PDB file of C-alpha atoms in Angstrom:
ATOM      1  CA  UNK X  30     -35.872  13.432  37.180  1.00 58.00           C
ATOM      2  CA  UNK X  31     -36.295  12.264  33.447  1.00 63.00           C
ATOM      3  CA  UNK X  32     -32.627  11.605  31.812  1.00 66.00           C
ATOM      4  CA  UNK X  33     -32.547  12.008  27.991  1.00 67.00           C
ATOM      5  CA  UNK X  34     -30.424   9.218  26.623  1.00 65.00           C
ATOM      6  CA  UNK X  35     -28.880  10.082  23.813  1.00 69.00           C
ATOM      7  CA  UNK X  36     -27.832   6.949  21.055  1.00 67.00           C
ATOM      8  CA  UNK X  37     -24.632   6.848  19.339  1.00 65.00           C
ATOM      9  CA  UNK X  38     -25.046   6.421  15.602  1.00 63.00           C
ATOM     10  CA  UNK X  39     -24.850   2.800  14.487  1.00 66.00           C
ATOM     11  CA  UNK X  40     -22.476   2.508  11.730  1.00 66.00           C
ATOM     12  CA  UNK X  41     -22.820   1.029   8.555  1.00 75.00           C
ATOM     13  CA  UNK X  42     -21.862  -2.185   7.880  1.00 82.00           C
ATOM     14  CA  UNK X  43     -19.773  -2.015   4.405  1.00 84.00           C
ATOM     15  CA  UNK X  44     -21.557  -4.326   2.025  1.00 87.00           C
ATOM     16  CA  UNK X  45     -19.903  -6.909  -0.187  1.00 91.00           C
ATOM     17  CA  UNK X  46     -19.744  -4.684  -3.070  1.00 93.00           C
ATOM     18  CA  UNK X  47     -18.598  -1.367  -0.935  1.00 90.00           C
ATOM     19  CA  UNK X  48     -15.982  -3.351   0.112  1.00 91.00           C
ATOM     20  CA  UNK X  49     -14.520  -4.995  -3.275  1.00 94.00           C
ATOM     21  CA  UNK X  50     -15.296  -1.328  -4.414  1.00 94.00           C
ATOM     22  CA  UNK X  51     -13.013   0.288  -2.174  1.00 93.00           C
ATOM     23  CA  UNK X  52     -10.641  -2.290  -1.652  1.00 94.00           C
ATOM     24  CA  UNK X  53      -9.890  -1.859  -5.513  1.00 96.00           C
ATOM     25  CA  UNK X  54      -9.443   1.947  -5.605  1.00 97.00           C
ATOM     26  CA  UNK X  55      -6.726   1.612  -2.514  1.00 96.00           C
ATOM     27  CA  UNK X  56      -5.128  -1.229  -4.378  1.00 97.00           C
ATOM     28  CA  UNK X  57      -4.556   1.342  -7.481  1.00 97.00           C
ATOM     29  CA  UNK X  58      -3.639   3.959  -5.081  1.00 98.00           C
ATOM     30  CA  UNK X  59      -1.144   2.286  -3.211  1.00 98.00           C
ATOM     31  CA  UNK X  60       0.334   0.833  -6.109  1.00 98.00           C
ATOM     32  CA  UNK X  61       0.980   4.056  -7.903  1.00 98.00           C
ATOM     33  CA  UNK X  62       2.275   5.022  -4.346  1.00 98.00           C
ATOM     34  CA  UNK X  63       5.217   2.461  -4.459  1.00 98.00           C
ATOM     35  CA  UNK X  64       5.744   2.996  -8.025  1.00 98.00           C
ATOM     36  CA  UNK X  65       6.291   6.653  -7.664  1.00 97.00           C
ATOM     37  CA  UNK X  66       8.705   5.330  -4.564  1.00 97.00           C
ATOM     38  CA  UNK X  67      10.486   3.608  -6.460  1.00 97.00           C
ATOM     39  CA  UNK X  68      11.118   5.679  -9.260  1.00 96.00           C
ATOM     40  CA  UNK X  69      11.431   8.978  -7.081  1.00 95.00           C
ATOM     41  CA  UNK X  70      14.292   6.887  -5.144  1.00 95.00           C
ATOM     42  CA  UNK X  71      15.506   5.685  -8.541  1.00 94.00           C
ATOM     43  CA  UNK X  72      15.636   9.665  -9.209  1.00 93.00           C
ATOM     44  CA  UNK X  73      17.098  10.467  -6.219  1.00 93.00           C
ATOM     45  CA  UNK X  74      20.305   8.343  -6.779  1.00 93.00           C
ATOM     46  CA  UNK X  75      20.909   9.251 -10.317  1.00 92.00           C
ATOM     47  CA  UNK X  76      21.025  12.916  -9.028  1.00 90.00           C
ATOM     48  CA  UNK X  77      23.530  11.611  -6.198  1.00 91.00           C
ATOM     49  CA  UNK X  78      25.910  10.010  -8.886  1.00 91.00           C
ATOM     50  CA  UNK X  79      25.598  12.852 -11.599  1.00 84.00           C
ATOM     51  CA  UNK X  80      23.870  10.609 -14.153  1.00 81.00           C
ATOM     52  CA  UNK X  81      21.769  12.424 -16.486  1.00 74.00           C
ATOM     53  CA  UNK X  82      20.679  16.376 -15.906  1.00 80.00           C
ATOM     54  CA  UNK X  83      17.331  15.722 -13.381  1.00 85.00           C
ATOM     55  CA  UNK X  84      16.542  18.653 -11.670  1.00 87.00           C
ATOM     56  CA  UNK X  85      15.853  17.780  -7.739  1.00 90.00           C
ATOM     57  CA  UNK X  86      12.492  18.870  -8.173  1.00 89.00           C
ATOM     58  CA  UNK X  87      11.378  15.657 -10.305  1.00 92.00           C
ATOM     59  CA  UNK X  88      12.861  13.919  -7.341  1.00 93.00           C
ATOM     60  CA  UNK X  89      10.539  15.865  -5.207  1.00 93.00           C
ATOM     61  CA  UNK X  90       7.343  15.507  -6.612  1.00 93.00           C
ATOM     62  CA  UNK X  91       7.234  11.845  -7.032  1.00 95.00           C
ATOM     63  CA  UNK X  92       7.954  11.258  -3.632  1.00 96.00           C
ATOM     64  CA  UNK X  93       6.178  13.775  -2.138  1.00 95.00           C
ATOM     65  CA  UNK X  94       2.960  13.827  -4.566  1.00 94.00           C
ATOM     66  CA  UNK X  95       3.590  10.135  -6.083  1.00 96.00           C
ATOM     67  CA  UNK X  96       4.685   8.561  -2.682  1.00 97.00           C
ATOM     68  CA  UNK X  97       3.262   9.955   0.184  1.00 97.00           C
ATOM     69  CA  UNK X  98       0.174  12.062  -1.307  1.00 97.00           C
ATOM     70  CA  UNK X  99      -0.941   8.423  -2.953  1.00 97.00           C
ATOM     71  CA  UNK X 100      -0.716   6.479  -0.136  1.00 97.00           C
ATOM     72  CA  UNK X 101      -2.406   9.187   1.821  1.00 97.00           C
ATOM     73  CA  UNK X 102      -5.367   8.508  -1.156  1.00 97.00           C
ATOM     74  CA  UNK X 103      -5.184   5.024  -0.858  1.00 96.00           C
ATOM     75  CA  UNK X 104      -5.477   4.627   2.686  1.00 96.00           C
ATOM     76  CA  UNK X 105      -7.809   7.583   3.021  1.00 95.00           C
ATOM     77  CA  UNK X 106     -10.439   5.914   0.913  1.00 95.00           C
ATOM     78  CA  UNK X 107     -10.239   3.098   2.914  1.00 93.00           C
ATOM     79  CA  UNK X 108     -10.048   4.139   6.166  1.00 92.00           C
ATOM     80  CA  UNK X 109     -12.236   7.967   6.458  1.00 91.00           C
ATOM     81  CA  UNK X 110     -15.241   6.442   5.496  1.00 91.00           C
ATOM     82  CA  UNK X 111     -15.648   3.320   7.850  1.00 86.00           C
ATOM     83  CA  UNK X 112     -13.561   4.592  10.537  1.00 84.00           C
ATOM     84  CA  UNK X 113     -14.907   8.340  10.804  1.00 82.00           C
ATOM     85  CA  UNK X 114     -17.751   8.713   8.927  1.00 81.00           C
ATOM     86  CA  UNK X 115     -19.069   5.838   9.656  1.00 85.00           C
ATOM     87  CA  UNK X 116     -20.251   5.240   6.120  1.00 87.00           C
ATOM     88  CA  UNK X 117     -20.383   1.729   4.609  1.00 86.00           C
ATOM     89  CA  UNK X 118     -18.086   3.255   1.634  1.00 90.00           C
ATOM     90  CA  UNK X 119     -16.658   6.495   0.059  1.00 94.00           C
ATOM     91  CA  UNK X 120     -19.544   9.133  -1.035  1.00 94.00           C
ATOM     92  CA  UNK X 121     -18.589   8.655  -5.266  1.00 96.00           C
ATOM     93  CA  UNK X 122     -16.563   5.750  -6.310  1.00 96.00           C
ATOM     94  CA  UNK X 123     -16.919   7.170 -10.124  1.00 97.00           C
ATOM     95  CA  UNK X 124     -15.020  10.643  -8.627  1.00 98.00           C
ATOM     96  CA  UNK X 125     -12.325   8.251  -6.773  1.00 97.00           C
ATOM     97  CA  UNK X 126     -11.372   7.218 -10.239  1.00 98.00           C
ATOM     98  CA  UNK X 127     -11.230   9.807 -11.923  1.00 98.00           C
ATOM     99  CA  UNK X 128      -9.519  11.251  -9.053  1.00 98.00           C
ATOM    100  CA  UNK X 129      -7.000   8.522  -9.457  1.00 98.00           C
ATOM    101  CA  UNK X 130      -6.628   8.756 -13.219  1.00 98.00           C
ATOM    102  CA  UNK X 131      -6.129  12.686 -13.349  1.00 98.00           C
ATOM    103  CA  UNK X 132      -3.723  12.650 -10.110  1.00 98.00           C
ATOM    104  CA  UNK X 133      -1.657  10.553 -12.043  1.00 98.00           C
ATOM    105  CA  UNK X 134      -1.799  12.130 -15.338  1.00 98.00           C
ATOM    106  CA  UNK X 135      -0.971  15.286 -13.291  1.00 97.00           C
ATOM    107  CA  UNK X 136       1.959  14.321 -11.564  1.00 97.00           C
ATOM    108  CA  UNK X 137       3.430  12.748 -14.287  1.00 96.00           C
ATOM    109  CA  UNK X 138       2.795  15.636 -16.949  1.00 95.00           C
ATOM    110  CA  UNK X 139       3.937  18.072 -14.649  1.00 94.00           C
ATOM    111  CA  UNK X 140       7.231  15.700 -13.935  1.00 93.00           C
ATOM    112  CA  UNK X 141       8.199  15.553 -17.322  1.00 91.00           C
ATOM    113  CA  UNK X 142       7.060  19.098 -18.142  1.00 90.00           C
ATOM    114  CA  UNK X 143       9.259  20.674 -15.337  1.00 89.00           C
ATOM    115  CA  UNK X 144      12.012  18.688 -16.992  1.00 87.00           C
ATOM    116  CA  UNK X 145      11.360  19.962 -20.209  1.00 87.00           C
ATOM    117  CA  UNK X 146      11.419  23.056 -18.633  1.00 84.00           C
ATOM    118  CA  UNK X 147      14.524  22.866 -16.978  1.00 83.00           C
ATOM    119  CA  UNK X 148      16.476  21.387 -20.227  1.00 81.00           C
ATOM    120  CA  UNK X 149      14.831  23.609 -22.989  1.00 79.00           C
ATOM    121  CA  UNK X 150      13.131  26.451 -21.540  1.00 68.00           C
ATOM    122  CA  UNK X 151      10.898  26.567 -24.134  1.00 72.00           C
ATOM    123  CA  UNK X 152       7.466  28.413 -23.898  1.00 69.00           C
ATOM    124  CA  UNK X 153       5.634  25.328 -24.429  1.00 73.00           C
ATOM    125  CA  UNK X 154       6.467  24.017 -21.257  1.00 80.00           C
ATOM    126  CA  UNK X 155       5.363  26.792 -19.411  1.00 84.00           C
ATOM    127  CA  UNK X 156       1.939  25.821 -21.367  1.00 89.00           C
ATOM    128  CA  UNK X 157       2.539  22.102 -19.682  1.00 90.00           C
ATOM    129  CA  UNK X 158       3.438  22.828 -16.590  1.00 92.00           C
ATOM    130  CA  UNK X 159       0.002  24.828 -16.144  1.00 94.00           C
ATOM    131  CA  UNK X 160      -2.362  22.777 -17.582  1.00 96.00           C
ATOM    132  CA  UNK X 161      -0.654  19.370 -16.126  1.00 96.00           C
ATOM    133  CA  UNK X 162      -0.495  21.639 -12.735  1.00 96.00           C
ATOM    134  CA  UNK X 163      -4.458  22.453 -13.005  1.00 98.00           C
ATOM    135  CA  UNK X 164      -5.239  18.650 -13.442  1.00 98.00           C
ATOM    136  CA  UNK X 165      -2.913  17.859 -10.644  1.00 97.00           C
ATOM    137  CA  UNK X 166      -5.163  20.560  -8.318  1.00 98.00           C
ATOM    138  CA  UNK X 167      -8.695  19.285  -9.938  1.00 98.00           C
ATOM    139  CA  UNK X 168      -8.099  15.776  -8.354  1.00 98.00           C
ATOM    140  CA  UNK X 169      -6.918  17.471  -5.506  1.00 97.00           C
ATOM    141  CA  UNK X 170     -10.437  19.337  -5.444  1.00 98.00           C
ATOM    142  CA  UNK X 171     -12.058  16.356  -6.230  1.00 98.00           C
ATOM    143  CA  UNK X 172     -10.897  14.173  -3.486  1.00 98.00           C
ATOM    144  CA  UNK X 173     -11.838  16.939  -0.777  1.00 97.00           C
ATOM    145  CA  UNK X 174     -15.281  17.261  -2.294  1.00 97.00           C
ATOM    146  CA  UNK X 175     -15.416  13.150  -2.152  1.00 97.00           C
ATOM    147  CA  UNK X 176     -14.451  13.293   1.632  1.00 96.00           C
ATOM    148  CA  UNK X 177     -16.462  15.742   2.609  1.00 95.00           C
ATOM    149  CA  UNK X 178     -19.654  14.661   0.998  1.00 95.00           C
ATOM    150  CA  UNK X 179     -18.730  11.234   2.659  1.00 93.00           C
ATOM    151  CA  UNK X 180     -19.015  13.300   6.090  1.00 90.00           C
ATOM    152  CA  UNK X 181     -22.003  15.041   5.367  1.00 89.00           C
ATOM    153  CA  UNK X 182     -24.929  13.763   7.357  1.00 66.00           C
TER     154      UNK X 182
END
């Protein structure tokens, strides 16, 4: 009787560079992440103590998309390709920026738009809220496509 051994994929040993690489684009991440804490918390007690007119959804956001959605990024990058792909590094480091740059711009444009909305209801930022709203969703798309290219075989 002839057994068939089957090998386990060897994994890829991140290279100097991957690693520098990817430990850079968590570093951004997670700082953004406790930023956004920070200033979501910040948020979060000025609407406690009636200071200022913040609606609770700025509170929201940045701790749900700026806190917890960025460290989810940060860690992500680090951790899905090494520890589950077994990739040396992340399929695009180019899209991981500009995934960073336009989840930021997002979050913050739709922060302050929603704001703006909720002080002025002017027409104009139903304009922001959509377009900051579609960049927040493109790096959205973009880090999916990122992580799954990173999986494919």
């Amino acid at each position: 009787m002839n057994k068939t051994v089957t090998q386990k994929p060897i994994p890829h040993i991140p290279t100097k560079e991957e690693m520098e690489k990817t430990n850079r684009i968590c570093k951004f991440f997670i700082i953004a992440s406790l930023l956004y804490f920070f200033a979501g918390s910040l948020i979060g007690l000025l609407i406690l103590s009636d200071i200022g007119n913040i609606p609770t959804f700025v509170h929201v956001h940045l701790n749900f998309v700026g806190w917890v959605s960025m460290m989810i990024f940060g860690v992500g990058y680090k951790l899905l390709p090494t520890g589950f792909a077994m990739k040396g590094s992340v399929y695009s480091f180019p899209l991981a920026y500009i995934h960073f740059w336009l989840s930021n711009i997002g979050l913050l444009g739709t922060s302050l738009f929603y704001y703006l909305r909720y002080t002025s209801m002017t027409q104009f930022d139903e304009v922001g809220l959509l377009i900051f709203g579609l960049i927040l969703f493109i790096s959205v798309v973009i880090f999916i496509y990122n992580m799954l290219m990173t999986f494919r075989n």
